[in-house]
Tab-separated table of C-alpha atoms and ligand atoms in Angstrom:
chain	number	residue	atom	x	y	z
A	1	MET	CA	-26.923	3.953	33.148
A	2	SER	CA	-28.907	5.048	30.100
A	3	ILE	CA	-32.146	3.209	29.504
A	4	LYS	CA	-31.276	3.009	25.811
A	5	ASN	CA	-30.170	-0.574	25.429
A	6	VAL	CA	-30.496	-1.392	21.734
A	7	LEU	CA	-29.125	0.248	18.600
A	8	LEU	CA	-31.403	0.374	15.557
A	9	VAL	CA	-29.346	0.294	12.354
A	10	ARG	CA	-30.841	1.711	9.137
A	11	ILE	CA	-29.601	0.630	5.770
A	12	GLY	CA	-29.684	3.143	2.956
A	13	GLU	CA	-29.259	2.442	-0.710
A	14	ILE	CA	-29.392	-1.310	-0.227
A	15	TRP	CA	-33.166	-0.963	-0.386
A	16	LEU	CA	-32.861	-0.125	-4.060
A	17	LYS	CA	-31.377	-3.506	-4.787
A	18	GLY	CA	-34.477	-5.513	-5.690
A	19	GLU	CA	-33.714	-9.186	-6.093
A	20	ASN	CA	-30.144	-8.851	-4.874
A	21	ARG	CA	-31.179	-7.267	-1.613
A	22	ASN	CA	-30.469	-10.376	0.411
A	23	PHE	CA	-26.914	-10.544	-0.855
A	24	PHE	CA	-26.302	-6.943	0.216
A	25	VAL	CA	-28.019	-7.316	3.580
A	26	LYS	CA	-25.929	-10.408	4.357
A	27	ALA	CA	-22.720	-8.610	3.370
A	28	LEU	CA	-23.632	-5.667	5.565
A	29	ALA	CA	-24.452	-7.941	8.496
A	30	ARG	CA	-21.011	-9.555	8.148
A	31	ARG	CA	-19.353	-6.116	8.194
A	32	ILE	CA	-21.263	-4.920	11.237
A	33	LYS	CA	-20.512	-8.151	13.109
A	34	LYS	CA	-16.841	-7.670	12.350
A	35	ALA	CA	-16.956	-4.055	13.564
A	36	ILE	CA	-18.508	-4.971	16.931
A	37	GLU	CA	-16.427	-8.112	17.410
A	38	ASN	CA	-14.930	-8.365	20.932
A	39	THR	CA	-17.338	-5.837	22.451
A	40	GLY	CA	-19.816	-8.459	23.694
A	41	ALA	CA	-22.562	-6.890	21.561
A	42	THR	CA	-24.568	-8.990	19.090
A	43	LEU	CA	-26.361	-8.276	15.811
A	44	GLU	CA	-29.909	-9.335	15.032
A	45	VAL	CA	-31.365	-9.122	11.537
A	46	ASN	CA	-35.137	-9.122	11.586
A	47	GLN	CA	-37.278	-8.528	8.485
A	48	GLY	CA	-34.663	-6.329	6.873
A	49	ARG	CA	-34.090	-4.369	10.083
A	50	MET	CA	-30.943	-4.604	12.091
A	51	PHE	CA	-30.547	-4.282	15.831
A	52	VAL	CA	-27.397	-4.381	17.918
A	53	ARG	CA	-28.105	-5.861	21.349
A	54	ASN	CA	-26.159	-6.713	24.521
A	55	ILE	CA	-24.459	-3.331	24.382
A	56	GLN	CA	-22.157	-2.388	27.232
A	57	ASP	CA	-20.888	0.957	25.964
A	58	MET	CA	-23.426	2.640	23.644
A	59	ASP	CA	-21.030	5.420	22.514
A	60	GLU	CA	-18.375	2.886	21.535
A	61	ILE	CA	-20.881	0.844	19.504
A	62	ILE	CA	-22.257	3.956	17.784
A	63	ALA	CA	-18.725	5.037	16.834
A	64	LYS	CA	-18.000	1.619	15.331
A	65	VAL	CA	-21.290	1.009	13.519
A	66	THR	CA	-21.602	4.488	11.958
A	67	LYS	CA	-18.278	3.841	10.210
A	68	VAL	CA	-19.496	0.728	8.393
A	69	PHE	CA	-20.171	1.399	4.699
A	70	GLY	CA	-23.797	0.561	3.928
A	71	VAL	CA	-25.139	1.941	7.218
A	72	HIS	CA	-27.279	5.013	6.614
A	73	SER	CA	-28.138	6.080	10.171
A	74	VAL	CA	-28.532	4.652	13.664
A	75	SER	CA	-30.775	5.316	16.633
A	76	PRO	CA	-30.205	4.299	20.234
A	77	VAL	CA	-33.577	2.865	21.215
A	78	VAL	CA	-35.325	1.707	24.333
A	79	GLN	CA	-37.062	-1.602	23.956
A	80	CYS	CA	-40.075	-2.097	26.181
A	81	GLU	CA	-42.885	-4.579	26.636
A	82	LYS	CA	-45.901	-4.531	24.364
A	83	ASP	CA	-48.040	-3.040	27.071
A	84	VAL	CA	-49.701	0.364	27.063
A	85	GLN	CA	-48.589	1.377	30.565
A	86	ALA	CA	-45.012	0.237	29.865
A	87	ILE	CA	-44.987	2.408	26.728
A	88	TYR	CA	-46.226	5.458	28.662
A	89	ASP	CA	-43.674	4.947	31.438
A	90	THR	CA	-40.822	4.594	28.970
A	91	ALA	CA	-41.899	7.646	26.950
A	92	ILE	CA	-42.067	9.747	30.120
A	93	GLU	CA	-38.669	8.525	31.305
A	94	MET	CA	-37.129	9.422	27.920
A	95	MET	CA	-38.676	12.885	27.733
A	96	THR	CA	-38.119	13.913	31.368
A	97	PRO	CA	-34.534	15.220	30.810
A	98	MET	CA	-35.519	17.105	27.624
A	99	THR	CA	-36.738	20.628	27.022
A	100	GLY	CA	-38.491	22.376	24.118
A	101	THR	CA	-41.159	21.057	21.778
A	102	PHE	CA	-41.946	17.505	20.688
A	103	LYS	CA	-44.184	15.387	18.551
A	104	VAL	CA	-44.986	11.666	18.814
A	105	ILE	CA	-44.642	9.573	15.654
A	106	ALA	CA	-46.138	6.150	16.308
A	107	ARG	CA	-46.127	3.231	13.849
A	108	ARG	CA	-48.114	0.077	14.414
A	109	ALA	CA	-46.642	-2.790	12.388
A	110	ASP	CA	-48.361	-5.345	14.635
A	111	LYS	CA	-52.006	-4.825	13.765
A	112	ARG	CA	-53.126	-6.987	16.697
A	113	PHE	CA	-52.045	-4.259	19.079
A	114	PRO	CA	-55.305	-2.649	20.354
A	115	MET	CA	-54.387	1.012	19.703
A	116	ASN	CA	-53.784	2.320	16.191
A	117	SER	CA	-51.096	4.877	15.421
A	118	THR	CA	-53.382	7.917	15.767
A	119	MET	CA	-54.535	6.779	19.186
A	120	LEU	CA	-50.955	6.064	20.202
A	121	ASN	CA	-49.847	9.537	19.090
A	122	GLU	CA	-52.589	11.217	21.087
A	123	GLU	CA	-52.349	9.134	24.241
A	124	ILE	CA	-48.559	9.086	24.507
A	125	GLY	CA	-48.459	12.840	23.784
A	126	HIS	CA	-50.983	13.411	26.533
A	127	GLU	CA	-49.042	11.321	29.082
A	128	VAL	CA	-45.804	13.146	28.296
A	129	LEU	CA	-47.469	16.558	28.639
A	130	VAL	CA	-48.928	15.624	32.010
A	131	HIS	CA	-45.652	14.282	33.437
A	132	CYS	CA	-43.146	16.564	31.711
A	133	PRO	CA	-44.565	20.079	32.138
A	134	GLN	CA	-41.420	21.623	30.580
A	135	MET	CA	-42.369	20.130	27.183
A	136	LYS	CA	-44.819	21.516	24.620
A	137	VAL	CA	-46.283	19.884	21.523
A	138	ASP	CA	-45.439	21.217	18.063
A	139	VAL	CA	-46.595	18.949	15.252
A	140	HIS	CA	-45.075	21.072	12.443
A	141	SER	CA	-41.461	21.652	13.422
A	142	PRO	CA	-40.775	20.037	16.780
A	143	ASP	CA	-37.341	20.093	18.471
A	144	HIS	CA	-37.685	16.367	19.212
A	145	GLU	CA	-39.510	13.549	17.458
A	146	LEU	CA	-40.434	10.709	19.771
A	147	ASN	CA	-40.713	7.653	17.530
A	148	VAL	CA	-42.668	4.690	18.846
A	149	GLU	CA	-42.680	1.491	16.797
A	150	VAL	CA	-44.953	-1.355	17.778
A	151	ARG	CA	-43.576	-4.529	16.246
A	152	GLU	CA	-42.618	-7.873	17.781
A	153	ASN	CA	-41.403	-5.609	20.610
A	154	VAL	CA	-41.959	-1.914	21.187
A	155	TYR	CA	-39.114	0.437	20.320
A	156	LEU	CA	-38.879	4.087	21.326
A	157	TYR	CA	-36.247	6.547	20.133
A	158	VAL	CA	-35.630	10.245	19.642
A	159	GLU	CA	-32.138	10.554	18.194
A	160	LYS	CA	-31.226	9.729	14.611
A	161	ILE	CA	-27.450	9.768	14.069
A	162	PRO	CA	-26.182	9.868	10.475
A	163	ALA	CA	-23.658	7.220	9.394
A	164	VAL	CA	-21.258	7.006	6.442
A	165	GLY	CA	-23.698	5.530	3.890
A	166	GLY	CA	-22.377	3.790	0.786
A	167	MET	CA	-22.415	0.051	0.069
A	168	PRO	CA	-20.957	-2.827	2.119
A	169	VAL	CA	-17.332	-3.568	1.244
A	170	GLY	CA	-17.009	-6.819	-0.678
A	171	THR	CA	-20.162	-6.370	-2.753
A	172	ASN	CA	-18.422	-4.730	-5.678
A	173	GLY	CA	-15.161	-6.452	-6.545
A	174	LYS	CA	-11.594	-5.496	-5.726
A	175	ALA	CA	-9.306	-2.668	-6.875
A	176	MET	CA	-5.673	-1.663	-6.353
A	177	LEU	CA	-5.096	1.741	-4.747
A	178	LEU	CA	-1.844	3.571	-5.520
A	179	LEU	CA	-1.219	4.779	-1.989
A	180	SER	CA	1.374	7.501	-1.403
A	181	GLY	CA	1.939	9.206	1.925
A	182	GLY	CA	0.073	12.291	0.689
A	183	ILE	CA	-3.352	13.740	1.362
A	184	ASP	CA	-5.123	12.662	-1.799
A	185	SER	CA	-4.695	8.932	-2.277
A	186	PRO	CA	-6.150	7.845	1.116
A	187	VAL	CA	-9.230	9.950	0.302
A	188	ALA	CA	-9.486	8.352	-3.149
A	189	GLY	CA	-9.302	4.871	-1.582
A	190	TYR	CA	-11.950	5.792	0.963
A	191	MET	CA	-14.345	6.976	-1.748
A	192	ILE	CA	-14.070	3.833	-3.840
A	193	ALA	CA	-14.240	1.486	-0.824
A	194	LYS	CA	-17.391	3.344	0.180
A	195	ARG	CA	-19.037	2.032	-2.978
A	196	GLY	CA	-18.468	-1.540	-1.810
A	197	VAL	CA	-15.076	-2.178	-3.407
A	198	GLN	CA	-12.481	-4.192	-1.494
A	199	LEU	CA	-9.050	-2.529	-1.482
A	200	ASN	CA	-5.540	-3.698	-2.104
A	201	ALA	CA	-2.846	-1.021	-1.979
A	202	ILE	CA	0.528	-0.515	-3.629
A	203	HIS	CA	3.248	1.856	-2.454
A	204	TYR	CA	6.560	2.798	-4.103
A	205	HIS	CA	9.441	3.255	-1.767
A	206	SER	CA	12.890	4.587	-2.679
A	207	PHE	CA	15.050	3.520	0.210
A	208	PRO	CA	17.484	5.043	1.287
A	209	PHE	CA	16.298	8.275	-0.383
A	210	THR	CA	13.003	7.809	1.383
A	211	SER	CA	13.111	6.752	5.023
A	212	GLU	CA	11.697	3.942	7.110
A	213	GLN	CA	9.421	6.586	8.677
A	214	ALA	CA	7.989	7.448	5.265
A	215	LYS	CA	7.069	3.796	4.791
A	216	GLN	CA	5.642	3.548	8.309
A	217	LYS	CA	3.463	6.566	7.535
A	218	VAL	CA	1.927	4.692	4.602
A	219	VAL	CA	1.343	1.623	6.784
A	220	ASP	CA	-0.414	3.891	9.303
A	221	LEU	CA	-2.581	5.449	6.588
A	222	ALA	CA	-3.477	2.001	5.266
A	223	ARG	CA	-4.513	0.980	8.781
A	224	MET	CA	-6.769	4.040	9.053
A	225	LEU	CA	-8.368	3.144	5.723
A	226	ALA	CA	-8.774	-0.448	6.898
A	227	GLU	CA	-11.009	0.778	9.701
A	228	TYR	CA	-13.565	1.571	7.032
A	229	ALA	CA	-12.555	-0.785	4.247
A	230	GLY	CA	-11.608	-3.942	6.160
A	231	PRO	CA	-8.266	-5.775	5.799
A	232	ILE	CA	-5.960	-4.367	3.110
A	233	ARG	CA	-3.074	-6.178	1.478
A	234	LEU	CA	-0.305	-3.619	0.973
A	235	TYR	CA	2.390	-4.213	-1.664
A	236	VAL	CA	5.538	-2.199	-1.000
A	237	VAL	CA	7.622	-1.904	-4.176
A	238	PRO	CA	11.350	-1.080	-4.152
A	239	PHE	CA	11.554	1.770	-6.641
A	240	THR	CA	15.091	3.088	-6.155
A	241	GLU	CA	16.811	1.301	-9.019
A	242	LEU	CA	14.179	2.378	-11.528
A	243	GLN	CA	14.266	5.986	-10.383
A	244	GLN	CA	18.061	6.094	-10.519
A	245	GLU	CA	18.138	4.677	-14.038
A	246	LEU	CA	15.581	7.241	-15.187
A	247	TYR	CA	17.580	10.002	-13.508
A	248	GLU	CA	20.837	8.974	-15.129
A	249	LYS	CA	19.631	8.144	-18.632
A	250	CYS	CA	16.458	10.075	-19.471
A	251	PRO	CA	15.770	13.774	-20.127
A	252	ASP	CA	15.416	15.723	-16.912
A	253	SER	CA	12.139	17.423	-17.858
A	254	GLN	CA	10.442	14.029	-18.340
A	255	LEU	CA	11.498	12.429	-15.048
A	256	THR	CA	8.207	12.850	-13.225
A	257	ILE	CA	5.976	11.695	-16.043
A	258	LEU	CA	8.225	8.719	-16.816
A	259	MET	CA	8.204	7.765	-13.169
A	260	ARG	CA	4.395	8.007	-13.133
A	261	ARG	CA	4.215	5.696	-16.158
A	262	TYR	CA	6.356	3.069	-14.443
A	263	MET	CA	4.269	3.321	-11.301
A	264	MET	CA	1.098	2.729	-13.304
A	265	ARG	CA	2.678	-0.077	-15.300
A	266	ILE	CA	3.831	-1.937	-12.188
A	267	ALA	CA	0.483	-1.350	-10.443
A	268	ASN	CA	-1.338	-2.705	-13.495
A	269	GLU	CA	0.721	-5.896	-13.436
A	270	VAL	CA	0.526	-6.461	-9.677
A	271	ALA	CA	-3.226	-5.740	-9.748
A	272	LYS	CA	-3.815	-8.445	-12.345
A	273	LYS	CA	-1.926	-11.030	-10.292
A	274	ALA	CA	-3.952	-10.014	-7.228
A	275	ASN	CA	-7.280	-10.382	-9.116
A	276	CYS	CA	-8.058	-6.672	-8.956
A	277	SER	CA	-10.207	-5.298	-11.774
A	278	ALA	CA	-9.200	-1.635	-11.618
A	279	LEU	CA	-6.617	0.842	-10.317
A	280	ILE	CA	-7.374	3.828	-8.085
A	281	THR	CA	-5.306	7.023	-7.855
A	282	GLY	CA	-5.690	10.331	-6.038
A	283	GLU	CA	-5.148	12.413	-9.171
A	284	SER	CA	-7.089	15.603	-9.861
A	285	ILE	CA	-6.940	17.550	-13.126
A	286	GLY	CA	-4.304	20.240	-13.113
A	287	GLN	CA	-3.261	19.830	-9.486
A	288	VAL	CA	0.447	19.356	-10.269
A	289	ALA	CA	2.543	19.227	-13.455
A	290	SER	CA	2.046	15.481	-13.943
A	291	GLN	CA	-1.734	15.822	-13.663
A	292	THR	CA	-2.353	18.043	-16.669
A	293	MET	CA	-4.658	16.547	-19.281
A	294	ASP	CA	-1.659	15.449	-21.377
A	295	GLY	CA	0.098	14.095	-18.297
A	296	LEU	CA	-2.921	11.999	-17.358
A	297	VAL	CA	-3.235	10.708	-20.923
A	298	CYS	CA	0.437	9.643	-20.934
A	299	SER	CA	0.365	7.865	-17.576
A	300	ASN	CA	-2.954	6.223	-18.427
A	301	ALA	CA	-1.584	4.858	-21.708
A	302	VAL	CA	0.424	2.088	-20.016
A	303	CYS	CA	-2.648	0.558	-18.327
A	304	ASP	CA	-5.030	-1.956	-19.790
A	305	MET	CA	-7.500	-1.878	-16.921
A	306	PRO	CA	-9.804	0.962	-15.840
A	307	VAL	CA	-8.206	3.628	-13.642
A	308	PHE	CA	-10.610	5.210	-11.164
A	309	ARG	CA	-9.783	8.782	-10.145
A	310	PRO	CA	-12.579	9.741	-7.786
A	311	LEU	CA	-10.966	13.120	-6.999
A	312	ILE	CA	-10.577	14.181	-10.621
A	313	GLY	CA	-12.866	17.207	-10.285
A	314	PHE	CA	-12.099	18.107	-6.675
A	315	ASP	CA	-10.264	21.216	-5.499
A	316	LYS	CA	-7.437	20.549	-3.039
A	317	SER	CA	-9.391	22.243	-0.242
A	318	ASP	CA	-12.347	19.893	-0.800
A	319	ILE	CA	-10.028	16.890	-0.651
A	320	MET	CA	-8.504	18.208	2.560
A	321	ASP	CA	-11.967	18.512	4.119
A	322	VAL	CA	-12.655	14.833	3.439
A	323	ALA	CA	-9.212	13.858	4.756
A	324	VAL	CA	-10.000	15.669	8.018
A	325	LYS	CA	-13.415	14.018	8.232
A	326	ILE	CA	-12.072	10.490	7.754
A	327	GLY	CA	-9.117	11.106	10.076
A	328	THR	CA	-6.161	10.712	7.682
A	329	TYR	CA	-5.182	14.383	7.354
A	330	GLU	CA	-2.894	14.704	10.389
A	331	THR	CA	-0.869	11.665	9.340
A	332	SER	CA	-0.757	12.709	5.670
A	333	ILE	CA	0.865	16.059	6.473
A	334	LEU	CA	3.763	14.549	8.458
A	335	PRO	CA	6.851	15.853	6.672
A	336	TYR	CA	8.524	12.688	5.364
A	337	GLU	CA	9.811	12.753	1.809
A	338	ASP	CA	8.034	10.736	-0.859
A	339	CYS	CA	9.620	9.088	-3.874
A	340	CYS	CA	7.864	11.713	-6.038
A	341	THR	CA	9.702	14.521	-4.284
A	342	ILE	CA	13.185	13.149	-4.897
A	343	PHE	CA	14.746	13.466	-8.339
A	344	THR	CA	12.168	16.092	-9.311
A	345	PRO	CA	12.961	17.984	-12.515
A	346	LYS	CA	13.413	21.761	-12.362
A	347	HIS	CA	11.069	22.275	-15.314
A	348	PRO	CA	8.718	19.305	-15.624
A	349	GLN	CA	6.961	18.892	-18.975
A	350	THR	CA	3.308	19.798	-18.771
A	351	LYS	CA	2.468	18.737	-22.342
A	352	PRO	CA	4.198	15.372	-22.715
A	353	LYS	CA	3.543	13.163	-25.757
A	354	VAL	CA	3.382	9.372	-25.553
A	355	GLU	CA	5.636	8.946	-28.646
A	356	THR	CA	8.407	11.072	-27.113
A	357	LEU	CA	8.187	9.206	-23.819
A	358	LEU	CA	8.373	5.851	-25.612
A	359	GLU	CA	11.633	7.032	-27.222
A	360	SER	CA	13.054	7.971	-23.804
A	361	GLU	CA	11.996	4.649	-22.333
A	362	LYS	CA	14.196	2.864	-24.902
A	363	LEU	CA	17.178	4.340	-23.061
A	364	ILE	CA	16.674	2.031	-20.080
A	365	ASP	CA	15.975	-1.690	-19.658
A	366	GLY	CA	12.353	-1.059	-18.640
A	367	ASP	CA	11.210	-4.702	-18.693
A	368	GLY	CA	14.099	-5.880	-16.530
A	369	LEU	CA	13.709	-3.006	-14.074
A	370	VAL	CA	9.955	-3.590	-13.751
A	371	GLN	CA	10.511	-7.314	-13.227
A	372	ARG	CA	13.119	-6.746	-10.508
A	373	ALA	CA	10.899	-4.199	-8.760
A	374	ILE	CA	8.029	-6.706	-8.717
A	375	GLU	CA	10.286	-9.509	-7.460
A	376	GLY	CA	11.402	-7.267	-4.602
A	377	ILE	CA	7.861	-6.538	-3.371
A	378	GLU	CA	7.251	-6.819	0.356
A	379	ILE	CA	3.657	-7.728	1.273
A	380	ILE	CA	2.186	-6.325	4.483
A	381	ASN	CA	-1.269	-7.467	5.591
A	382	ILE	CA	-2.970	-4.509	7.225
A	383	MET	CA	-5.721	-5.270	9.710
A	384	PRO	CA	-8.232	-2.679	10.983
B	1	LIG	P1	-1.104	12.294	-2.978
B	1	LIG	O1	-1.496	13.386	-2.054
B	1	LIG	O2	-2.066	11.166	-3.008
B	1	LIG	O3	0.324	11.857	-2.745
B	1	LIG	P2	-0.243	14.091	-5.012
B	1	LIG	O4	-1.073	15.286	-5.129
B	1	LIG	O5	1.011	14.185	-4.233
B	1	LIG	O6	-1.158	12.916	-4.445
B	1	LIG	P3	1.219	12.844	-7.163
B	1	LIG	O7	2.421	12.785	-6.319
B	1	LIG	O8	1.323	13.357	-8.565
B	1	LIG	O9	0.025	13.657	-6.498
B	1	LIG	O10	0.582	11.430	-7.249
B	1	LIG	C1	-0.595	11.188	-7.947
B	1	LIG	C2	-1.130	9.856	-7.510
B	1	LIG	O11	-0.168	8.827	-7.791
B	1	LIG	C3	-1.351	9.762	-6.020
B	1	LIG	O12	-2.618	10.254	-5.628
B	1	LIG	C4	-1.229	8.284	-5.774
B	1	LIG	O13	-2.418	7.617	-6.130
B	1	LIG	C5	-0.122	7.895	-6.747
B	1	LIG	N1	1.198	7.944	-6.083
B	1	LIG	C6	2.062	8.969	-5.986
B	1	LIG	N2	3.171	8.621	-5.305
B	1	LIG	C7	3.024	7.335	-4.949
B	1	LIG	C8	3.816	6.395	-4.220
B	1	LIG	N3	4.997	6.709	-3.708
B	1	LIG	N4	3.316	5.162	-4.054
B	1	LIG	C9	2.117	4.814	-4.572
B	1	LIG	N5	1.335	5.651	-5.257
B	1	LIG	C10	1.765	6.902	-5.453
B	2	LIG	MG1	2.168	12.560	-3.547
């Protein structure tokens, strides 16, 4: 068994938060506790530092904690007694399996400890050199940095593993993500949740033109997002009647942009009822016909709350890289049809005008269709 028995958790940007720091630290502690729930491990918050203790499986805990927004990096540490010989023994045990060059970085927060940090650096370095002849010292660019912190206990660590960063979810309000089964929208949701925003999600489903599997795919994607963002309430909207009416009564070239406007309009209304302050989409300028500048202006025009489009300046390949990193890519590319891919016009308008679209919308009973779609919503509570 590894002698590393404690995980040191570093918090990043939260340190910038001045007077509100406590609020953010508490929110982060809640998130970490939730992530390690049922593993037997416990979280200790001590003078702005966080330690996970009682760890049975270090790799499992690292995997869980590095996914929590607000965590900057983690280090598996060995805690030892505040005793010089115990520190030497632990340092030697940690360095014995290693090769290459090293440097000791000691910090003495407890000023009552008899050796200062310079003495600690020299003496620990000396002990390691004597007992680990395969190691050499390099103070400028060592392969390994042996950190030794003398506090209420003594902590030693070498590894520093980067985590997701961001802000703890729940510290920055709530927003409604328009979640399709595609590659982009899960990435968009991830990016906004990473800034501390709690997510709700809304999905438009055109049964029987879209299948049960297509809906299940969205539920699966929402669950993957929930692993980072916490529980997500997913609103599944029946969209068939609206799409059919548009198809039968409105000009073919406007079908996609009209559909996008109704999606945004419904999302805007559902978001208000759910106390969300903004919408989130996976749109990126110019990616498809409905995401030209004019297309974005027309679909935005039906909303009276901010619409966040975190991917607006991303190339598709950059979005795909993030999707791979967060683990949604493989699910997103499963080949189930989406309601956007049925009833697609042969020549979609790329320069739509709001006035023209408003004329077309008079051809259907928009208010009634929107109301019925909202009444037919199925709510699914997605847990991580
Ligand atoms: P994605 O990969 O996210 O599906 P996309 O490139 O396919 O995006 P569009 O189909 O034009 O682009 O959709 C633009 C945005 O509209 C999506 O990123 C998503 O936020 C939202 N959206 C599209 N289809 C749906 C749907 N069926 N349900 C909910 N939101 C949707
Ligand atoms: Mg799509």
